[in-house]
């Protein structure tokens, strides 16, 4: 079988870690399989490179940032290839360009357009184990691009798809996807299986196990992802189109504390008001998440929405502008909020789940400020200081501490 095995930054943080990962790769090879290894930059290398760039310039071109950031992963490839060779395994490092990863021109968050993995296939055919630098590709001008933070996941999934690999294993320091972040909810347990859609919701809700774009790519190309722990022997989590065959309404809960809430009070109840506000935000590249508009009263509406905390300042400024232009009555900005979400394919067409969640929050003394729902998600905006309590309450109300290991049929 052909395996793609991706190792995250904490799995290759030191030379010692790299030697242990090399042993692990060798163990798979010794079972008679072929492996394409994908590596992230060592430990916090990428953050350190970003800090250095910030220290030399306020205006950093996307091209130079990508040249700089791509070097983190390249270091890891050469070291990993050496560590494999030291174990007697013929190995060879490949940059994103060498691996044939072609992207668009969007520096810093490029999308993969095509993968031409001939060089990797030649290496495999010659009995050489390729070690590929994650997180990078090359655009049609032959400039290096990077795939967004966490983008080595995407590299691994794109290669698994292009090479028609039998398995795509994403190794990190956690034992897969949990029913909640175990640092917040100690009762959280690893999930045996979940669907792409559930994983996408969890990833965009702030669960940081896998890059969102990578999960989306896997869904689009039918790549089954196996998220596992590098140094712990645990079964990990399978992510595919089926998800778990359980009759649970909720699969997992997620918490995002890096958000802010902004509300415009008393704007006219007329066509074009919401469009005016949100077009302004969109023009400045600000993503909005939950939106509520109140029932109108006296031809006036209140509109509230949430944004990432990093965008709060810009969103506040633009909202104030819009408020004045619309002759609204006031602006509310709250930077002390959090979002708790319950995610599960089992929510589809099942009445009463939202009520159960609201009851759990009420019993925990948590006030709900905003509510948003999709087919497989219910989110509530609450005070940030109650975030942990709220998450644990929902986790318990849906019995998630005993749901993790459910088998599939
Ligand atoms: N090194 C990059 C990052 O820290 C990519 C990755 O680790 O996947 O975001
Ligand atoms: Mg990562």
Coordinates of C-alpha atoms and ligand atoms in Angstrom, one line a residue:
X1 CA 0.0 0.0 0.0
X2 CA 1.0 3.6 -0.5
X3 CA 0.8 5.8 2.6
X4 CA 1.0 9.6 2.8
X5 CA 2.2 10.4 6.4
X6 CA 2.2 14.0 7.5
X7 CA 3.9 15.1 10.6
X8 CA 3.0 18.4 12.2
X9 CA 5.4 21.0 13.8
X10 CA 5.3 19.6 17.3
X11 CA 6.1 16.1 15.9
X12 CA 9.4 17.4 14.3
X13 CA 10.2 20.1 16.9
X14 CA 13.7 18.9 17.7
X15 CA 16.3 16.7 16.1
X16 CA 15.4 14.0 18.6
X17 CA 11.7 14.2 17.5
X18 CA 12.8 13.9 13.9
X19 CA 14.8 10.8 14.6
X20 CA 11.8 9.2 16.3
X21 CA 9.5 10.1 13.4
X22 CA 12.1 8.6 11.0
X23 CA 11.8 5.3 13.1
X24 CA 8.1 5.4 12.7
X25 CA 8.3 5.9 9.0
X26 CA 10.8 3.1 8.8
X27 CA 8.4 0.8 10.7
X28 CA 5.7 1.4 8.0
X29 CA 8.2 0.7 5.2
X30 CA 9.4 -2.5 7.0
X31 CA 5.8 -3.7 6.8
X32 CA 6.3 -3.6 3.0
X33 CA 4.5 -0.3 2.3
X34 CA 5.6 2.7 0.4
X35 CA 5.5 6.1 2.2
X36 CA 5.5 9.7 1.0
X37 CA 6.4 11.8 4.1
X38 CA 5.1 15.4 4.4
X39 CA 6.6 17.6 7.1
X40 CA 5.7 20.9 8.8
X41 CA 8.3 23.4 10.0
X42 CA 10.0 22.5 13.3
X43 CA 8.0 23.6 16.4
X44 CA 7.3 27.4 16.3
X45 CA 9.6 28.1 13.3
X46 CA 6.9 29.6 11.2
X47 CA 5.9 32.0 14.0
X48 CA 9.5 32.9 14.5
X49 CA 10.0 33.7 10.8
X50 CA 6.8 35.9 10.9
X51 CA 8.2 37.8 13.9
X52 CA 11.6 38.3 12.1
X53 CA 9.8 39.7 9.0
X54 CA 7.7 42.0 11.2
X55 CA 11.0 43.2 12.8
X56 CA 12.5 44.3 9.5
X57 CA 9.6 45.9 7.7
X58 CA 6.0 47.1 8.1
X59 CA 5.2 46.5 4.4
X60 CA 6.0 42.9 3.6
X61 CA 5.3 41.7 0.1
X62 CA 3.5 38.5 -0.1
X63 CA 6.1 37.1 -2.4
X64 CA 9.0 37.7 0.0
X65 CA 6.9 36.4 3.0
X66 CA 6.3 33.2 1.1
X67 CA 10.0 32.8 0.2
X68 CA 10.8 33.2 3.8
X69 CA 8.1 31.0 5.4
X70 CA 8.6 28.2 2.9
X71 CA 12.1 27.7 4.3
X72 CA 10.8 26.4 7.6
X73 CA 9.3 23.3 6.0
X74 CA 12.4 22.9 3.7
X75 CA 14.7 22.6 6.7
X76 CA 12.5 19.8 8.1
X77 CA 12.6 17.9 4.8
X78 CA 16.4 17.8 4.6
X79 CA 16.7 16.8 8.3
X80 CA 14.1 14.1 7.9
X81 CA 15.7 12.7 4.8
X82 CA 19.1 12.6 6.6
X83 CA 17.5 10.9 9.7
X84 CA 15.9 8.3 7.4
X85 CA 19.2 7.7 5.5
X86 CA 20.9 7.2 8.9
X87 CA 18.5 4.3 9.5
X88 CA 19.5 2.9 6.1
X89 CA 16.3 4.1 4.4
X90 CA 17.0 5.7 1.0
X91 CA 15.2 9.1 1.2
X92 CA 15.2 12.4 -0.6
X93 CA 13.8 15.8 0.2
X94 CA 11.4 17.7 -2.1
X95 CA 10.2 21.3 -2.0
X96 CA 6.6 22.1 -3.0
X97 CA 7.9 23.0 -6.4
X98 CA 9.8 19.7 -6.7
X99 CA 6.6 17.9 -5.7
X100 CA 4.7 19.5 -8.6
X101 CA 2.3 21.5 -6.5
X102 CA 0.9 24.3 -8.7
X103 CA -1.1 27.1 -7.0
X104 CA -2.9 30.3 -7.8
X105 CA -1.2 33.7 -7.2
X106 CA -2.7 34.4 -3.8
X107 CA 0.4 34.7 -1.6
X108 CA 0.0 33.6 2.0
X109 CA -3.1 31.6 1.3
X110 CA -2.7 30.1 -2.1
X111 CA -5.1 27.5 -3.5
X112 CA -3.8 24.3 -5.1
X113 CA -4.8 24.3 -8.8
X114 CA -3.0 21.1 -9.9
X115 CA -0.5 18.5 -8.7
X116 CA 2.0 16.9 -11.0
X117 CA 3.7 14.4 -8.8
X118 CA 6.0 12.7 -11.5
X119 CA 9.2 13.3 -9.5
X120 CA 7.7 11.7 -6.4
X121 CA 6.5 8.7 -8.5
X122 CA 10.0 8.3 -10.0
X123 CA 11.5 8.4 -6.5
X124 CA 9.0 5.8 -5.3
X125 CA 9.7 3.6 -8.3
X126 CA 13.4 3.8 -7.5
X127 CA 12.8 2.7 -3.9
X128 CA 13.5 6.1 -2.5
X129 CA 11.2 7.6 0.2
X130 CA 10.2 11.2 -0.7
X131 CA 10.1 13.7 2.1
X132 CA 8.0 16.7 0.9
X133 CA 7.9 20.2 2.4
X134 CA 4.3 20.9 3.4
X135 CA 2.5 24.3 3.2
X136 CA 4.0 25.4 -0.1
X137 CA 3.7 25.3 -3.9
X138 CA 4.6 27.4 -6.9
X139 CA 2.5 29.7 -9.1
X140 CA 2.5 30.0 -12.8
X141 CA 5.2 32.7 -12.6
X142 CA 7.3 30.1 -10.8
X143 CA 7.2 32.0 -7.5
X144 CA 6.9 30.2 -4.3
X145 CA 3.5 30.4 -2.6
X146 CA 2.3 29.2 0.8
X147 CA -1.0 27.6 1.5
X148 CA -2.2 29.4 4.7
X149 CA -1.4 28.5 8.3
X150 CA -1.7 24.9 8.9
X151 CA -1.3 24.3 5.2
X152 CA 0.9 21.2 5.5
X153 CA -2.4 19.3 6.0
X154 CA -3.5 20.4 2.6
X155 CA -0.2 19.3 1.0
X156 CA -0.6 15.8 2.4
X157 CA -4.2 15.5 1.3
X158 CA -3.5 16.9 -2.2
X159 CA -0.6 14.5 -2.6
X160 CA -2.7 11.6 -1.4
X161 CA -5.3 12.5 -4.0
X162 CA -2.8 13.0 -6.8
X163 CA -0.9 9.8 -6.0
X164 CA -4.1 7.8 -5.3
X165 CA -2.6 6.8 -2.0
X166 CA -4.3 4.1 0.0
X167 CA -4.0 6.0 3.2
X168 CA -3.6 9.6 4.3
X169 CA -2.4 9.9 7.9
X170 CA -2.1 13.2 9.6
X171 CA 0.0 12.9 12.7
X172 CA 0.1 15.5 15.5
X173 CA 0.5 15.7 19.2
X174 CA -3.2 14.9 19.8
X175 CA -4.9 11.5 19.5
X176 CA -7.3 12.6 16.8
X177 CA -10.5 14.7 16.9
X178 CA -12.2 14.9 20.4
X179 CA -15.7 15.5 21.4
X180 CA -14.4 18.8 22.8
X181 CA -11.0 20.4 23.4
X182 CA -9.7 18.2 26.2
X183 CA -7.9 21.2 27.7
X184 CA -11.3 22.8 28.3
X185 CA -13.4 19.7 28.9
X186 CA -11.4 17.0 30.7
X187 CA -14.2 14.5 30.1
X188 CA -13.8 14.8 26.3
X189 CA -13.0 11.6 24.4
X190 CA -11.6 10.9 21.0
X191 CA -14.0 10.2 18.2
X192 CA -13.5 7.1 16.1
X193 CA -15.1 8.6 13.1
X194 CA -16.7 11.8 11.8
X195 CA -17.9 13.2 8.5
X196 CA -16.2 15.9 6.4
X197 CA -19.1 18.2 7.0
X198 CA -18.9 17.8 10.8
X199 CA -15.1 18.3 10.6
X200 CA -15.5 21.4 8.5
X201 CA -18.0 22.9 11.0
X202 CA -15.7 22.0 13.9
X203 CA -12.6 23.4 12.1
X204 CA -14.3 26.7 11.3
X205 CA -15.7 26.8 14.9
X206 CA -12.1 26.9 16.2
X207 CA -11.1 23.2 16.7
X208 CA -7.6 23.3 15.5
X209 CA -6.9 19.7 14.6
X210 CA -7.0 20.1 10.8
X211 CA -6.8 23.0 8.4
X212 CA -10.2 24.0 7.1
X213 CA -9.1 24.2 3.5
X214 CA -7.5 20.8 3.8
X215 CA -10.7 19.2 5.0
X216 CA -12.6 20.9 2.2
X217 CA -10.1 19.6 -0.4
X218 CA -10.4 16.1 1.1
X219 CA -14.2 16.3 0.8
X220 CA -14.0 17.5 -2.8
X221 CA -11.5 14.8 -3.8
X222 CA -12.8 11.9 -1.6
X223 CA -9.6 11.6 0.4
X224 CA -10.2 9.7 3.6
X225 CA -8.2 11.4 6.4
X226 CA -6.8 9.5 9.4
X227 CA -5.9 12.0 12.2
X228 CA -3.6 10.3 14.7
X229 CA -1.1 10.9 17.4
X230 CA 2.6 10.6 16.5
X231 CA 4.1 9.3 19.7
X232 CA 1.0 7.7 21.3
X233 CA -0.4 4.5 20.1
X234 CA -4.1 5.3 19.8
X235 CA -6.6 4.5 17.0
X236 CA -7.2 8.2 16.0
X237 CA -10.1 9.5 14.0
X238 CA -11.2 8.7 10.5
X239 CA -12.8 11.5 8.6
X240 CA -14.8 10.5 5.5
X241 CA -18.1 11.2 3.8
X242 CA -20.0 8.8 6.1
X243 CA -19.1 9.9 9.5
X244 CA -20.1 7.9 12.5
X245 CA -23.1 5.6 12.3
X246 CA -24.5 6.7 15.7
X247 CA -27.9 7.9 16.7
X248 CA -26.4 10.8 18.7
X249 CA -27.8 14.2 17.8
X250 CA -24.5 15.9 18.6
X251 CA -21.1 14.6 17.7
X252 CA -18.8 17.2 19.3
X253 CA -18.8 20.7 20.7
X254 CA -16.5 23.6 20.0
X255 CA -15.5 26.9 21.5
X256 CA -14.2 30.0 19.9
X257 CA -13.1 32.8 22.3
X258 CA -11.5 35.0 19.7
X259 CA -14.6 36.8 18.5
X260 CA -16.3 40.1 19.2
X261 CA -20.0 41.2 18.9
X262 CA -21.1 44.4 17.2
X263 CA -24.6 45.8 17.1
X264 CA -26.2 48.7 15.4
X265 CA -29.3 49.9 17.2
X266 CA -32.3 51.7 15.6
X267 CA -31.4 51.6 11.9
X268 CA -34.2 52.1 9.4
X269 CA -36.3 49.1 8.6
X270 CA -36.0 49.5 4.8
X271 CA -34.5 47.6 1.9
X272 CA -30.7 48.1 1.4
X273 CA -29.8 48.8 5.1
X274 CA -28.2 45.4 5.8
X275 CA -26.7 45.4 2.3
X276 CA -25.1 48.8 3.0
X277 CA -23.5 47.7 6.2
X278 CA -22.3 44.3 5.1
X279 CA -21.0 45.5 1.7
X280 CA -18.8 48.0 3.6
X281 CA -17.4 45.2 5.8
X282 CA -16.9 42.9 2.8
X283 CA -15.0 45.6 0.8
X284 CA -12.5 45.6 3.7
X285 CA -12.2 41.8 3.7
X286 CA -13.9 41.4 7.0
X287 CA -15.7 38.0 7.4
X288 CA -18.8 38.1 9.4
X289 CA -20.1 35.1 11.3
X290 CA -23.5 35.1 13.1
X291 CA -26.0 37.8 12.1
X292 CA -29.2 38.6 13.8
X293 CA -31.7 41.3 12.9
X294 CA -34.5 41.9 15.4
X295 CA -38.2 42.0 14.6
X296 CA -38.7 45.6 13.5
X297 CA -40.5 48.0 15.8
X298 CA -41.5 51.6 14.8
X299 CA -39.9 51.1 11.5
X300 CA -36.5 50.6 13.1
X301 CA -34.3 47.5 13.4
X302 CA -31.4 46.3 15.5
X303 CA -28.7 44.4 13.6
X304 CA -26.0 42.5 15.4
X305 CA -23.2 40.3 14.1
X306 CA -19.9 38.7 15.2
X307 CA -16.4 39.0 13.7
X308 CA -13.0 37.6 14.6
X309 CA -11.4 39.5 17.4
X310 CA -8.6 40.5 15.2
X311 CA -11.1 42.3 12.9
X312 CA -13.0 43.9 15.7
X313 CA -11.3 47.3 15.5
X314 CA -11.8 47.7 11.8
X315 CA -15.4 46.3 12.0
X316 CA -16.2 48.8 14.8
X317 CA -14.9 51.8 12.7
X318 CA -16.8 50.7 9.6
X319 CA -20.0 50.1 11.6
X320 CA -19.8 53.5 13.2
X321 CA -19.5 55.0 9.7
X322 CA -22.5 53.0 8.5
X323 CA -24.5 53.9 11.6
X324 CA -23.9 57.6 10.9
X325 CA -24.8 57.2 7.2
X326 CA -28.0 55.3 8.1
X327 CA -28.8 57.8 10.9
X328 CA -29.1 54.9 13.4
X329 CA -29.4 55.3 17.1
X330 CA -26.4 53.7 18.7
X331 CA -23.5 51.2 18.5
X332 CA -22.8 48.3 20.8
X333 CA -19.4 46.7 20.8
X334 CA -18.6 43.7 23.1
X335 CA -15.1 42.2 22.9
X336 CA -15.8 39.9 25.9
X337 CA -17.9 37.2 24.2
X338 CA -17.4 33.7 23.1
X339 CA -19.1 31.2 20.8
X340 CA -20.1 27.7 21.8
X341 CA -21.3 25.4 19.1
X342 CA -22.7 21.9 19.0
X343 CA -22.1 20.1 15.8
X344 CA -23.6 16.8 14.5
X345 CA -25.0 15.3 11.3
X346 CA -27.6 13.9 13.7
X347 CA -29.1 17.4 14.2
X348 CA -30.7 17.1 10.7
X349 CA -34.4 17.0 11.0
X350 CA -34.4 16.3 14.7
X351 CA -36.6 18.5 16.8
X352 CA -35.9 19.3 20.4
X353 CA -32.1 19.4 20.1
X354 CA -31.9 23.2 20.3
X355 CA -34.2 23.2 23.3
X356 CA -32.0 20.7 25.1
X357 CA -28.9 22.8 24.4
X358 CA -30.6 26.0 25.6
X359 CA -31.8 24.1 28.8
X360 CA -28.3 23.0 29.5
X361 CA -27.0 26.6 29.3
X362 CA -29.9 27.9 31.4
X363 CA -29.2 25.3 34.1
X364 CA -25.6 26.3 34.1
X365 CA -26.7 30.0 34.6
X366 CA -25.4 31.0 31.2
X367 CA -27.2 33.8 29.3
X368 CA -27.5 33.4 25.6
X369 CA -26.9 36.7 23.6
X370 CA -27.2 35.4 20.1
X371 CA -28.1 32.2 18.4
X372 CA -27.2 30.8 15.0
X373 CA -28.1 27.5 13.4
X374 CA -27.3 25.5 10.3
X375 CA -28.4 22.0 9.3
X376 CA -25.6 20.4 11.4
X377 CA -24.7 23.1 13.9
X378 CA -26.2 25.2 16.7
X379 CA -24.1 28.1 18.0
X380 CA -24.7 30.5 20.9
X381 CA -22.9 33.7 21.7
X382 CA -22.3 34.1 25.5
X383 CA -20.1 36.0 27.9
X384 CA -16.5 34.9 27.5
X385 CA -16.0 34.3 31.2
X386 CA -18.7 31.6 31.1
X387 CA -17.2 29.9 28.0
X388 CA -15.7 26.9 29.7
X389 CA -18.7 26.3 32.0
X390 CA -21.0 26.5 29.0
X391 CA -19.0 24.1 26.9
X392 CA -18.8 21.5 29.7
X393 CA -22.6 21.8 30.3
X394 CA -23.4 21.1 26.6
X395 CA -20.9 18.3 26.4
X396 CA -22.5 16.7 29.4
X397 CA -26.1 17.3 28.4
X398 CA -25.6 15.4 25.2
X399 CA -23.7 12.5 26.9
X400 CA -20.6 13.1 24.8
X401 CA -18.2 11.7 27.4
X402 CA -19.5 8.3 26.6
X403 CA -19.9 8.6 22.8
X404 CA -16.4 8.8 21.5
X405 CA -15.6 5.2 20.7
X406 CA -18.8 4.3 18.8
X407 CA -18.0 1.9 16.1
X408 CA -19.4 2.2 12.6
X409 CA -21.2 -0.5 10.6
Ligands
LIG1 N1 4.3 25.7 9.3 C1 3.1 26.2 8.9 C2 2.3 26.8 10.1 O1 2.8 26.8 11.2 C3 2.2 25.1 8.2 C4 1.9 23.9 9.0 O2 2.4 23.7 10.1 O3 1.0 23.2 8.6 O4 1.2 27.2 9.9
LIG2 MG1 0.0 22.4 11.8

